[in-house]
CSV table of C-alpha atoms and ligand atoms in Angstrom, one decimal:
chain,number,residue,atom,x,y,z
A,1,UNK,CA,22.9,65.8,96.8
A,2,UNK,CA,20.7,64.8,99.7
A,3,UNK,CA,17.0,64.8,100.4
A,4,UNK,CA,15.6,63.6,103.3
A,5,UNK,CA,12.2,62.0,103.2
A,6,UNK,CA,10.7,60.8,106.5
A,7,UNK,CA,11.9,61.9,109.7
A,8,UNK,CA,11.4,59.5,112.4
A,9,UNK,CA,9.2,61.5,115.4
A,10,UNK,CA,11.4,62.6,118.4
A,11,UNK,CA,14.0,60.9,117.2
A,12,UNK,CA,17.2,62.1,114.5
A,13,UNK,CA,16.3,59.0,112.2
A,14,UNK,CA,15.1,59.6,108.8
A,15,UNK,CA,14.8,58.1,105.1
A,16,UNK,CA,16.2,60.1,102.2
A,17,UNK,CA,17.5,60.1,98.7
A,18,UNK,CA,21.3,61.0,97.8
A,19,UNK,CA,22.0,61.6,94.2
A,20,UNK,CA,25.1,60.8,92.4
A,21,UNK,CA,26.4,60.9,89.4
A,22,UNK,CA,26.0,57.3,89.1
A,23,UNK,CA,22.5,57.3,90.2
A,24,UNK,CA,20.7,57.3,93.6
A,25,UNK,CA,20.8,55.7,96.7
A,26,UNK,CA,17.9,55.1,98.9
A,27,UNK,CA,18.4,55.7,102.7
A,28,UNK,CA,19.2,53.5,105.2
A,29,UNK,CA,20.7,51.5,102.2
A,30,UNK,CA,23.3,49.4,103.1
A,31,UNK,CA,26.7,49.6,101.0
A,32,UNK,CA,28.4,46.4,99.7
A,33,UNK,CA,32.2,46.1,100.1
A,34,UNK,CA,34.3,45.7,97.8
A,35,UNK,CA,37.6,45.8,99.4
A,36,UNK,CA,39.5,45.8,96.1
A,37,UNK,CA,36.9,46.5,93.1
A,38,UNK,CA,35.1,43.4,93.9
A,39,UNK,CA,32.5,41.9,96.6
A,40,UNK,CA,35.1,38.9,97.4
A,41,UNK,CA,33.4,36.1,95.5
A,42,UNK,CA,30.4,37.8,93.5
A,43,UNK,CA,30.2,39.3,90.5
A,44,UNK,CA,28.5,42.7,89.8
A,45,UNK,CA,25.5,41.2,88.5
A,46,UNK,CA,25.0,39.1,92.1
A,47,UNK,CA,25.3,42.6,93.9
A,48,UNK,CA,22.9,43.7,91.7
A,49,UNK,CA,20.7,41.3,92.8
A,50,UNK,CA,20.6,41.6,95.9
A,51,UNK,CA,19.3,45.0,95.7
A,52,UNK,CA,22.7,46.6,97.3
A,53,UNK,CA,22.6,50.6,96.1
A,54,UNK,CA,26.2,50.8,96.3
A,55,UNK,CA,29.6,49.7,96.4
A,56,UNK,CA,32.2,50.9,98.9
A,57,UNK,CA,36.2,50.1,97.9
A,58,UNK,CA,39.2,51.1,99.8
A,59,UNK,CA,41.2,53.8,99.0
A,60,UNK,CA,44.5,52.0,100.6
A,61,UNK,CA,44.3,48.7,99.1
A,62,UNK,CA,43.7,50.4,95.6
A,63,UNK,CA,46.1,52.6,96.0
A,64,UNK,CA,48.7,51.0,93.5
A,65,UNK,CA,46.3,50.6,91.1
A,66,UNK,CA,44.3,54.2,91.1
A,67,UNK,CA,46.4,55.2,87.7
A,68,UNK,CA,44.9,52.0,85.6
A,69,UNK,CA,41.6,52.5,87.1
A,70,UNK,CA,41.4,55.8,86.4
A,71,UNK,CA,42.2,55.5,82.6
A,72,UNK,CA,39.2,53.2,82.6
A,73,UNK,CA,36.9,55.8,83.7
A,74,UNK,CA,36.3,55.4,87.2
A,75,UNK,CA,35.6,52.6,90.0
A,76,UNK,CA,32.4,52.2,88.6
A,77,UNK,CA,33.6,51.5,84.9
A,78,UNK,CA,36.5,49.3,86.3
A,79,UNK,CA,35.0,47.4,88.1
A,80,UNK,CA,31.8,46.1,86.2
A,81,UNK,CA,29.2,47.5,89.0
A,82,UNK,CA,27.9,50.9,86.9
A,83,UNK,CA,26.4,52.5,89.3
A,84,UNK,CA,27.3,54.4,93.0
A,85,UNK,CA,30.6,53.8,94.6
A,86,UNK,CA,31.9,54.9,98.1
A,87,UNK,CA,35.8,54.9,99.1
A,88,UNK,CA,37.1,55.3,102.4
A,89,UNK,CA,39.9,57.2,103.0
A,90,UNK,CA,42.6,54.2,103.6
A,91,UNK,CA,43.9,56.1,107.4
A,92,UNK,CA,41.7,52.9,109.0
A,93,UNK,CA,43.8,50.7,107.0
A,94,UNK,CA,47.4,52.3,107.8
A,95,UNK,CA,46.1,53.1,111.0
A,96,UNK,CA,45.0,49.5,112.1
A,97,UNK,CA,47.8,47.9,110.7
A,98,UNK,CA,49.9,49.9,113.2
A,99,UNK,CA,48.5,49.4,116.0
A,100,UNK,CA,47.1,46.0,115.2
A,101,UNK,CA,43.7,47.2,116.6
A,102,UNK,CA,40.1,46.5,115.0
A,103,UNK,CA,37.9,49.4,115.7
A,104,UNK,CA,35.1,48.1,117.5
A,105,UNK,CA,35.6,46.0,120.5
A,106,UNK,CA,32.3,44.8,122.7
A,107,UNK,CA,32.5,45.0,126.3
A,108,UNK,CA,31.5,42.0,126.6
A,109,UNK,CA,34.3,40.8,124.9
A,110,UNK,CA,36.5,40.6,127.7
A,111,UNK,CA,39.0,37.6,126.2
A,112,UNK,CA,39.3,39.5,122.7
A,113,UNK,CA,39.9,42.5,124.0
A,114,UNK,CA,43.2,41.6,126.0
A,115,UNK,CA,44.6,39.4,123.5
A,116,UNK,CA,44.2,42.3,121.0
A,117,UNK,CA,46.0,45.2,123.4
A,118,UNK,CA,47.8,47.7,121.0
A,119,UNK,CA,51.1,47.1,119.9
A,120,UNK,CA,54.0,49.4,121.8
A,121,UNK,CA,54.6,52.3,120.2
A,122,UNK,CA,58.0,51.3,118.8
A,123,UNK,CA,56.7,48.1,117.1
A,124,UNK,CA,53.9,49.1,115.1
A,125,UNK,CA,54.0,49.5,111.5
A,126,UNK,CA,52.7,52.6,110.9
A,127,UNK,CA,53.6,55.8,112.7
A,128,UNK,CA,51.4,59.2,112.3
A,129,UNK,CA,52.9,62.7,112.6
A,130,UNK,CA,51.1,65.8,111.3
A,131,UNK,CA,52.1,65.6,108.5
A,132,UNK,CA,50.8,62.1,107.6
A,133,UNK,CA,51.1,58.6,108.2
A,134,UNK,CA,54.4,56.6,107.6
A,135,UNK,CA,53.9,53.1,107.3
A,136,UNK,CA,55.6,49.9,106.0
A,137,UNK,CA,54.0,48.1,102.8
A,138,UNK,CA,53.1,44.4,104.3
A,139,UNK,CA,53.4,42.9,101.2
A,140,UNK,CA,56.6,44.4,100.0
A,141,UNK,CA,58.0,46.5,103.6
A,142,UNK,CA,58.2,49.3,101.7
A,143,UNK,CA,58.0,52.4,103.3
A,144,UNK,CA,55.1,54.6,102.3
A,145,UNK,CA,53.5,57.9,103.4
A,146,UNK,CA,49.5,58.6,103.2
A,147,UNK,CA,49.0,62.3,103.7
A,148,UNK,CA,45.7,64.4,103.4
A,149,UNK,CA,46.6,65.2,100.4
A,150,UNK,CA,47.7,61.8,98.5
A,151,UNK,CA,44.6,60.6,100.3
A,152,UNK,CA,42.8,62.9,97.9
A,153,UNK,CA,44.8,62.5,94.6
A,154,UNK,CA,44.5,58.7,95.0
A,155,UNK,CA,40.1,59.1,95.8
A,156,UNK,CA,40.1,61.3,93.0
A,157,UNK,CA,41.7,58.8,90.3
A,158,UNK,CA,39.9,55.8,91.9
A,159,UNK,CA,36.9,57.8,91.0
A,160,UNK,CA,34.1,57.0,93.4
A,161,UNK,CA,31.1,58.9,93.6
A,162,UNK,CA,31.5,59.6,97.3
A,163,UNK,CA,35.1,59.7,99.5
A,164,UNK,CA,36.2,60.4,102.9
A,165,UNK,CA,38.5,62.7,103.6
A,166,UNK,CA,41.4,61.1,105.7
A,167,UNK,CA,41.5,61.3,109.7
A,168,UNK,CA,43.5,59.0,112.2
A,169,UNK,CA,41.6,56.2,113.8
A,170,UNK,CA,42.6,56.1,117.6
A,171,UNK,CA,42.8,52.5,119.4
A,172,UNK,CA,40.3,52.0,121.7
A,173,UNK,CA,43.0,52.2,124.4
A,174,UNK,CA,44.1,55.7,123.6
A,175,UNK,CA,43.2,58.1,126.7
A,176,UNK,CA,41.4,61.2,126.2
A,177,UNK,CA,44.8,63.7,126.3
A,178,UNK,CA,46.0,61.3,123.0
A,179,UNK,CA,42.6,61.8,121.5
A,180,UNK,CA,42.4,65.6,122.0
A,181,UNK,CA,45.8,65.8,120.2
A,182,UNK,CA,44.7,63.4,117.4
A,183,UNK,CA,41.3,64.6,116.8
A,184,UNK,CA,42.9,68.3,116.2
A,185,UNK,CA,45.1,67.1,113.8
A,186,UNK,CA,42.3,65.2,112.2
A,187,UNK,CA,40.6,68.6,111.8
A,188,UNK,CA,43.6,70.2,110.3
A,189,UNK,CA,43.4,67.2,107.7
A,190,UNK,CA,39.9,67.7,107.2
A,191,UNK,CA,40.8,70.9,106.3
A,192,UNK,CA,44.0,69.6,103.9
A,193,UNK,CA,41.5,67.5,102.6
A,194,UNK,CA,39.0,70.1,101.4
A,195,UNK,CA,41.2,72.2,99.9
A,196,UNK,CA,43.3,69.2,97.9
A,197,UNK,CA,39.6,68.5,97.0
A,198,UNK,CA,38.6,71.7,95.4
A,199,UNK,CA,42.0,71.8,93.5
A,200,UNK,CA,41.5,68.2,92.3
A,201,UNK,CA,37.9,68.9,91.1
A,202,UNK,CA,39.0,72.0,89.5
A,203,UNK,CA,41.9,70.6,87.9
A,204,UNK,CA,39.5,67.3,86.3
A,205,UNK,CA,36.7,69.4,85.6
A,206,UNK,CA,35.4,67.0,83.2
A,207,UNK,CA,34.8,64.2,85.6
A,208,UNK,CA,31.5,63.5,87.5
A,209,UNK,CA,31.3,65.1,90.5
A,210,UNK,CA,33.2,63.7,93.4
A,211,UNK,CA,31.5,64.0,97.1
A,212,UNK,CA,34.3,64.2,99.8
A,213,UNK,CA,32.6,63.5,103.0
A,214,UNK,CA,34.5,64.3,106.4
A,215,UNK,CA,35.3,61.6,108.5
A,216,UNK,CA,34.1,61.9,112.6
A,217,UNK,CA,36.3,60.8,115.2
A,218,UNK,CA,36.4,61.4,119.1
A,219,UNK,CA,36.1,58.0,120.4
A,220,UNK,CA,33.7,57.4,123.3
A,221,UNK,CA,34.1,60.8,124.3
A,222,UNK,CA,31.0,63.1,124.6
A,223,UNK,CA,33.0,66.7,124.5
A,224,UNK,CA,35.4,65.4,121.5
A,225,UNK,CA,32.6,63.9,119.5
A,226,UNK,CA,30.5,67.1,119.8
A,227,UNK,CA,33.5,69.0,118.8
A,228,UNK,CA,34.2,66.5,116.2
A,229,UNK,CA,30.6,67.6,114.6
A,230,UNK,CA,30.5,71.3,115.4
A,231,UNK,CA,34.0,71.7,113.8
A,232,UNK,CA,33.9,69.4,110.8
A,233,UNK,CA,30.1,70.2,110.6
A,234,UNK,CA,30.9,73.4,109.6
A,235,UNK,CA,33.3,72.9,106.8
A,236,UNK,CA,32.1,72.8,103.7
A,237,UNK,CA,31.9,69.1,103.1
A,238,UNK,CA,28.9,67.2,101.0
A,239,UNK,CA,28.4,64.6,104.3
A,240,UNK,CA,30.1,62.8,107.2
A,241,UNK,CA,31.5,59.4,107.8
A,242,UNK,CA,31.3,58.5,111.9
A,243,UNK,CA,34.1,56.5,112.7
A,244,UNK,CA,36.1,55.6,115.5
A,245,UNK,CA,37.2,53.3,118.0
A,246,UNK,CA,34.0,52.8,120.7
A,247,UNK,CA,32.7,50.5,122.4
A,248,UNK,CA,29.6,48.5,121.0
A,249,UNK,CA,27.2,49.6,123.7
A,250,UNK,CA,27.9,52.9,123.6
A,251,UNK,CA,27.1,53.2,119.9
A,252,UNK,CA,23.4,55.1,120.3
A,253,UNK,CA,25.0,57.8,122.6
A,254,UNK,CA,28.2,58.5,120.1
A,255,UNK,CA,25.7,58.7,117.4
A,256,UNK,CA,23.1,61.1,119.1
A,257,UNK,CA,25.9,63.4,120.0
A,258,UNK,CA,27.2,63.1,116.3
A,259,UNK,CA,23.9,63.8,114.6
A,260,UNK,CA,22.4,66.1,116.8
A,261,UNK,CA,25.6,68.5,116.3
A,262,UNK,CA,25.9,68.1,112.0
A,263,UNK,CA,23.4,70.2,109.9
A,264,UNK,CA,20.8,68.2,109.1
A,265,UNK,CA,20.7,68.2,105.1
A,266,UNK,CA,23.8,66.2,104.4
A,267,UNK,CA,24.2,62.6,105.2
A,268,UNK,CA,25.7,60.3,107.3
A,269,UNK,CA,27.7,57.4,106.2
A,270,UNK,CA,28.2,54.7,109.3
A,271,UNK,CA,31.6,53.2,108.7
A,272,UNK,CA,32.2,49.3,109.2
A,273,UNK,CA,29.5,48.1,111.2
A,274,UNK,CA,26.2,45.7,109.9
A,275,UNK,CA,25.4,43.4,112.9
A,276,UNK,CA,21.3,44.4,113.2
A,277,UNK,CA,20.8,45.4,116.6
A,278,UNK,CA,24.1,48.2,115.4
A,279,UNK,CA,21.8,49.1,112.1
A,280,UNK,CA,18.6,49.5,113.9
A,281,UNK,CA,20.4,51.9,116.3
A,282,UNK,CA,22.1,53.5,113.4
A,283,UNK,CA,18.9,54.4,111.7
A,284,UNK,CA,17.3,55.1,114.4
A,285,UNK,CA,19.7,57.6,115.0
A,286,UNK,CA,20.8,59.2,112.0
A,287,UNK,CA,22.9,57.1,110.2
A,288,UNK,CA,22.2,56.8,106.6
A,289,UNK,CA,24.1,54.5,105.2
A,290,UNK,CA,26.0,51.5,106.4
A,291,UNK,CA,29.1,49.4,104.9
A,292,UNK,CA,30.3,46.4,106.4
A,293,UNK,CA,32.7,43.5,105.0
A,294,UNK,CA,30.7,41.0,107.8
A,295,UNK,CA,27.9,39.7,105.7
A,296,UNK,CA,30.7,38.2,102.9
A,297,UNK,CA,33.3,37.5,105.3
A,298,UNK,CA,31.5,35.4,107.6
A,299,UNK,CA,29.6,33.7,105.0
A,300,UNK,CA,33.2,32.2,103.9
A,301,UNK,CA,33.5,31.0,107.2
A,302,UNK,CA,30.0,28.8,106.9
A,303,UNK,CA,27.8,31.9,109.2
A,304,UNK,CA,24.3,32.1,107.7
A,305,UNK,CA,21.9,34.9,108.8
A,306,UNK,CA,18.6,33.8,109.2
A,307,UNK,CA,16.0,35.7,110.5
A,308,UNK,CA,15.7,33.5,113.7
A,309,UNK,CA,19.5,34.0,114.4
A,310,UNK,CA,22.4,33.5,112.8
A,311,UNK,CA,23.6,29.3,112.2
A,312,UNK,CA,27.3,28.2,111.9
A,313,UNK,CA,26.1,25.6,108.1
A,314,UNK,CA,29.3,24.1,109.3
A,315,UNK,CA,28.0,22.3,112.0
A,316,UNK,CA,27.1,18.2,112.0
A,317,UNK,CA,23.8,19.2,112.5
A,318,UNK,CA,23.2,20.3,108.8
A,319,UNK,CA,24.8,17.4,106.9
A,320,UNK,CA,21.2,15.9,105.6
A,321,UNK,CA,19.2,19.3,105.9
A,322,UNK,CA,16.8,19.7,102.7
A,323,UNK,CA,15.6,23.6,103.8
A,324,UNK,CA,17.0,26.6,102.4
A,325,UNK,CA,19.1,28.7,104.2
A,326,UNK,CA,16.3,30.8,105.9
A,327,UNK,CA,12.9,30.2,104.5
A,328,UNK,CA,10.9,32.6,103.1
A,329,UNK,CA,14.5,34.2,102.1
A,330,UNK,CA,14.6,36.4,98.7
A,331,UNK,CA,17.8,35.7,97.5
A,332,UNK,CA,18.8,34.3,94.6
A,333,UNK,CA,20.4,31.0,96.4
A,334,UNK,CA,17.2,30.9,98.3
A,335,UNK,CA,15.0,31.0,95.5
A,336,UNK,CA,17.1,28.7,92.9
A,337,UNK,CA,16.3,26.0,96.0
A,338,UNK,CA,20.5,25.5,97.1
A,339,UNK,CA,19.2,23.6,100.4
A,340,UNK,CA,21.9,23.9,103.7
A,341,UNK,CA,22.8,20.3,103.0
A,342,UNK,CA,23.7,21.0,100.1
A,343,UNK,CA,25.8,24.4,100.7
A,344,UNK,CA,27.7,22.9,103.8
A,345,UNK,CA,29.0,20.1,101.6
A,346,UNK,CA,30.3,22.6,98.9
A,347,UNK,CA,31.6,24.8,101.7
A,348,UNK,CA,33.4,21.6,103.4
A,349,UNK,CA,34.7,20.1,100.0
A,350,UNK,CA,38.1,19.6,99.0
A,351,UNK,CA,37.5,20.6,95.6
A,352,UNK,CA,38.5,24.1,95.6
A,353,UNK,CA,35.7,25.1,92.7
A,354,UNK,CA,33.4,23.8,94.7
A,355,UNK,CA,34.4,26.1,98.2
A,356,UNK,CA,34.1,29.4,95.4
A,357,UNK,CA,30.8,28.0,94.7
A,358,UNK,CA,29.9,27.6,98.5
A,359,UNK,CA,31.4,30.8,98.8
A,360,UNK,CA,29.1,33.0,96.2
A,361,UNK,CA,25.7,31.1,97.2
A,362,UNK,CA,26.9,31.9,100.7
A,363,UNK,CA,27.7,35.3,100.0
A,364,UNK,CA,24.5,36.4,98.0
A,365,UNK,CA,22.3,35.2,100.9
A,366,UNK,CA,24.2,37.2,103.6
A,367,UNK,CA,24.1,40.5,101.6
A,368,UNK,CA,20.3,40.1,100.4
A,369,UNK,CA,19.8,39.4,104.4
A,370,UNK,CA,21.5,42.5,105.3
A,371,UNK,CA,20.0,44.7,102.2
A,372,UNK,CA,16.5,43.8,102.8
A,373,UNK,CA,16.8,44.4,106.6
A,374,UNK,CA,17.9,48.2,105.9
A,375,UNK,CA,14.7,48.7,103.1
A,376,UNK,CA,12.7,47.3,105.4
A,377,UNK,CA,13.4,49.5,108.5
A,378,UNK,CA,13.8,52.4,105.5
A,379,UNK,CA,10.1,51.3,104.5
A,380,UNK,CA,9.1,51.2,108.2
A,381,UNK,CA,10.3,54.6,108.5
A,382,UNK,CA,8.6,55.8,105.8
A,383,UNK,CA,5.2,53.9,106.9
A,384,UNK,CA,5.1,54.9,110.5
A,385,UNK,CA,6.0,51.8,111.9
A,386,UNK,CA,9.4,52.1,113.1
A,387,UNK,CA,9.2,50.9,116.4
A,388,UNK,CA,6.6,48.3,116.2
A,389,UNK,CA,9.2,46.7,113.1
A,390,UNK,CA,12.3,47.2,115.2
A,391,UNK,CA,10.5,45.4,118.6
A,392,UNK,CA,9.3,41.9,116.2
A,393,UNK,CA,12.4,41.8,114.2
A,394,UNK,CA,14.9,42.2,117.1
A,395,UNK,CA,12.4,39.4,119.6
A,396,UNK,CA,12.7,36.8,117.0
A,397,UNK,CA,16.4,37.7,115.5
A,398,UNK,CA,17.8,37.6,119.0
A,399,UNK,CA,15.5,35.3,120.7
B,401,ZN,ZN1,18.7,33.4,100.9
């Protein structure tokens, strides 16, 4: 299923090749979100074109629809993108909605970080036991479960190429006695997982193969996330998800303690994070691939990556402005000559066709930016020239 390439000297970076039924993804290759079947405001044909390699849904927020999308032959059928799909497991989704936590909080983010404090135990939404997670529907309050095994059943009849096997996402607040306990029972669903896995594939043995990689948690500590590798390294899953609740600057140490512990011929899928100075450490340190609902999200809110640093279009400043988003950009926005001006007047109109317009043009540029930053560290990789890439790219990006 995976091949690696390049390996980046001295370091546990590479570039690779992972095969799927649905054709092959080159690594570092970043992975589109589609949330529900669908990058929010683009249509298959716009991922397409902006060289994405894959889609990644969610398991959670399909959930109620894995029976319809299964008759129609897959996520890939379903949804109109024909070619590699990723799901995660849907524990970050019942998991965050309980404690009300994100899972990556920056240091610096002093402010954020207080107003965001966990919700008491006897408030939250979801509650996890070891036999699952217990949670209340928020559109309808209805009370649900999400066990290992429904985890697996629902991945299965969604269909994606590649799935994560389902694991509780601690809060960044949890202490390292509540992580201990959660990251054993996150093992014991790894295991749940693999064995609901084998029946699954056994009992739709005319479907394309299904990847179920195992999901790495442990937080920021060193002991749990070495344990977290040696232990789920070992089982016989196709690749790993790293996940978890750390803080932003400790991301190169979690992954060096990851990588260094998994066997080296499977890959590593890098869960939620796209903010370049995160993807250059991920590559540089074993992370395949990346997913991250950033690049669409934030283009909705009027942030436009340019390679000189991010602009809010939003801003006064860009009423009158005839240049493209970022010149010398790629993207199909960029190159059908949709000036700033021009976007930040759609994005700003009170004409709600014209916002969805604002919206794709917006979107496209943000997830070309993103895709051609990963094939061009995966090209600097496979060229030598790692480092010297990384060091321009990062000066002029960041200033
Ligand atoms: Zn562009």
């Amino acid at each position: 299923m995976f091949e690696v390439t390049t390996r980046l000297p001295g370091r546990l970076g590479r570039t690779g090749v992972i095969t799927t039924p649905h054709g092959v993804i080159k690594t570092p290759a970043f992975i589109a979100v589609g949330t529900h079947a669908e990058v929010k405001y683009m249509l298959p044909a716009d991922v397409h074109a902006t060289g994405a390699q894959g889609m990644l849904s969610n398991a959670y927020h399909l959930s109620r629809r894995a029976a319809e999308i299964d008759a129609a032959g897959g996520l890939a059928a379903y949804s109109g993108w024909n070619a590699p799909t990723v799901t995660d497991s849907g524990g970050f989704q019942v998991m965050s909605l309980g404690s009300g936590l994100g899972k990556v909080i920056s240091m610096d983010a002093t402010a954020a970080h207080q107003s965001r404090q966990a919700k008491p135990e006897n408030e939250r939404l979801a509650r996890v036991s070891d036999e699952g997670v217990t949670f209340r529907h928020p559109t309808d309050g209805k009370v649900e479960v999400f066990t290992p095994e429904s985890s697996m059943q629902i991945q299965h009849q969604i269909g994606a190429d590649i799935m994560m096997a389902f694991d509780e996402l601690t809060s960044i607040d949890d202490d390292h006695a509540y992580n201990t306990r959660a990251l054993e029972r996150t093992r014991l669903w790894a295991e749940r997982c693999l064995i609901e896995h084998e029946h699954l594939t056994k009992q739709r043995a005319g479907r394309p193969y299904k990847a179920l990689y195992g999901v790495l948690q442990g937080a920021r500590f060193e002991d749990l996330r070495r344990k977290a590798a040696c232990d789920l390294g070992a089982m016989d899953f196709d690749g790993f998800g790293l996940g978890g609740a750390f803080n932003k600057e400790q991301l190169d140490d979690i992954l060096q303690w990851c990588n260094s512990e998994l066997p080296e011929n499977k890959p590593r899928h890098l869960l939620g994070l796209s903010r370049p100075d995160d993807i250059f450490i991920g590559a540089e340190h074993g992370a395949d691939t990346f997913d991250c609902v950033a690049p669409t999200r934030e283009a909705r809110h009027g942030r436009i990556y340019t390679l000189d640093g991010d602009i809010n279009i939003r801003n006064a400043q860009f009423t009158n402005d005839a240049g493209l988003l970022d010149s010398g950009c790629d993207c199909a926005t960029c190159q059908a000559g949709h000036t700033r001006g021009e976007i930040r007047k759609l994005l700003k109109s009170a004409v709600p066709e014209e916002r969805v317009q604002a919206f794709n043009l917006a979107s496209i540029h943000n997830v070309r930016f993103t895709v051609r930053l990963v094939d061009e560290i995966r090209a600097a990789i496979d060229g030598g020239e790692f480092d010297g890439y990384k060091q321009a790219w990062l000066k002029r990006y960041y200033g």
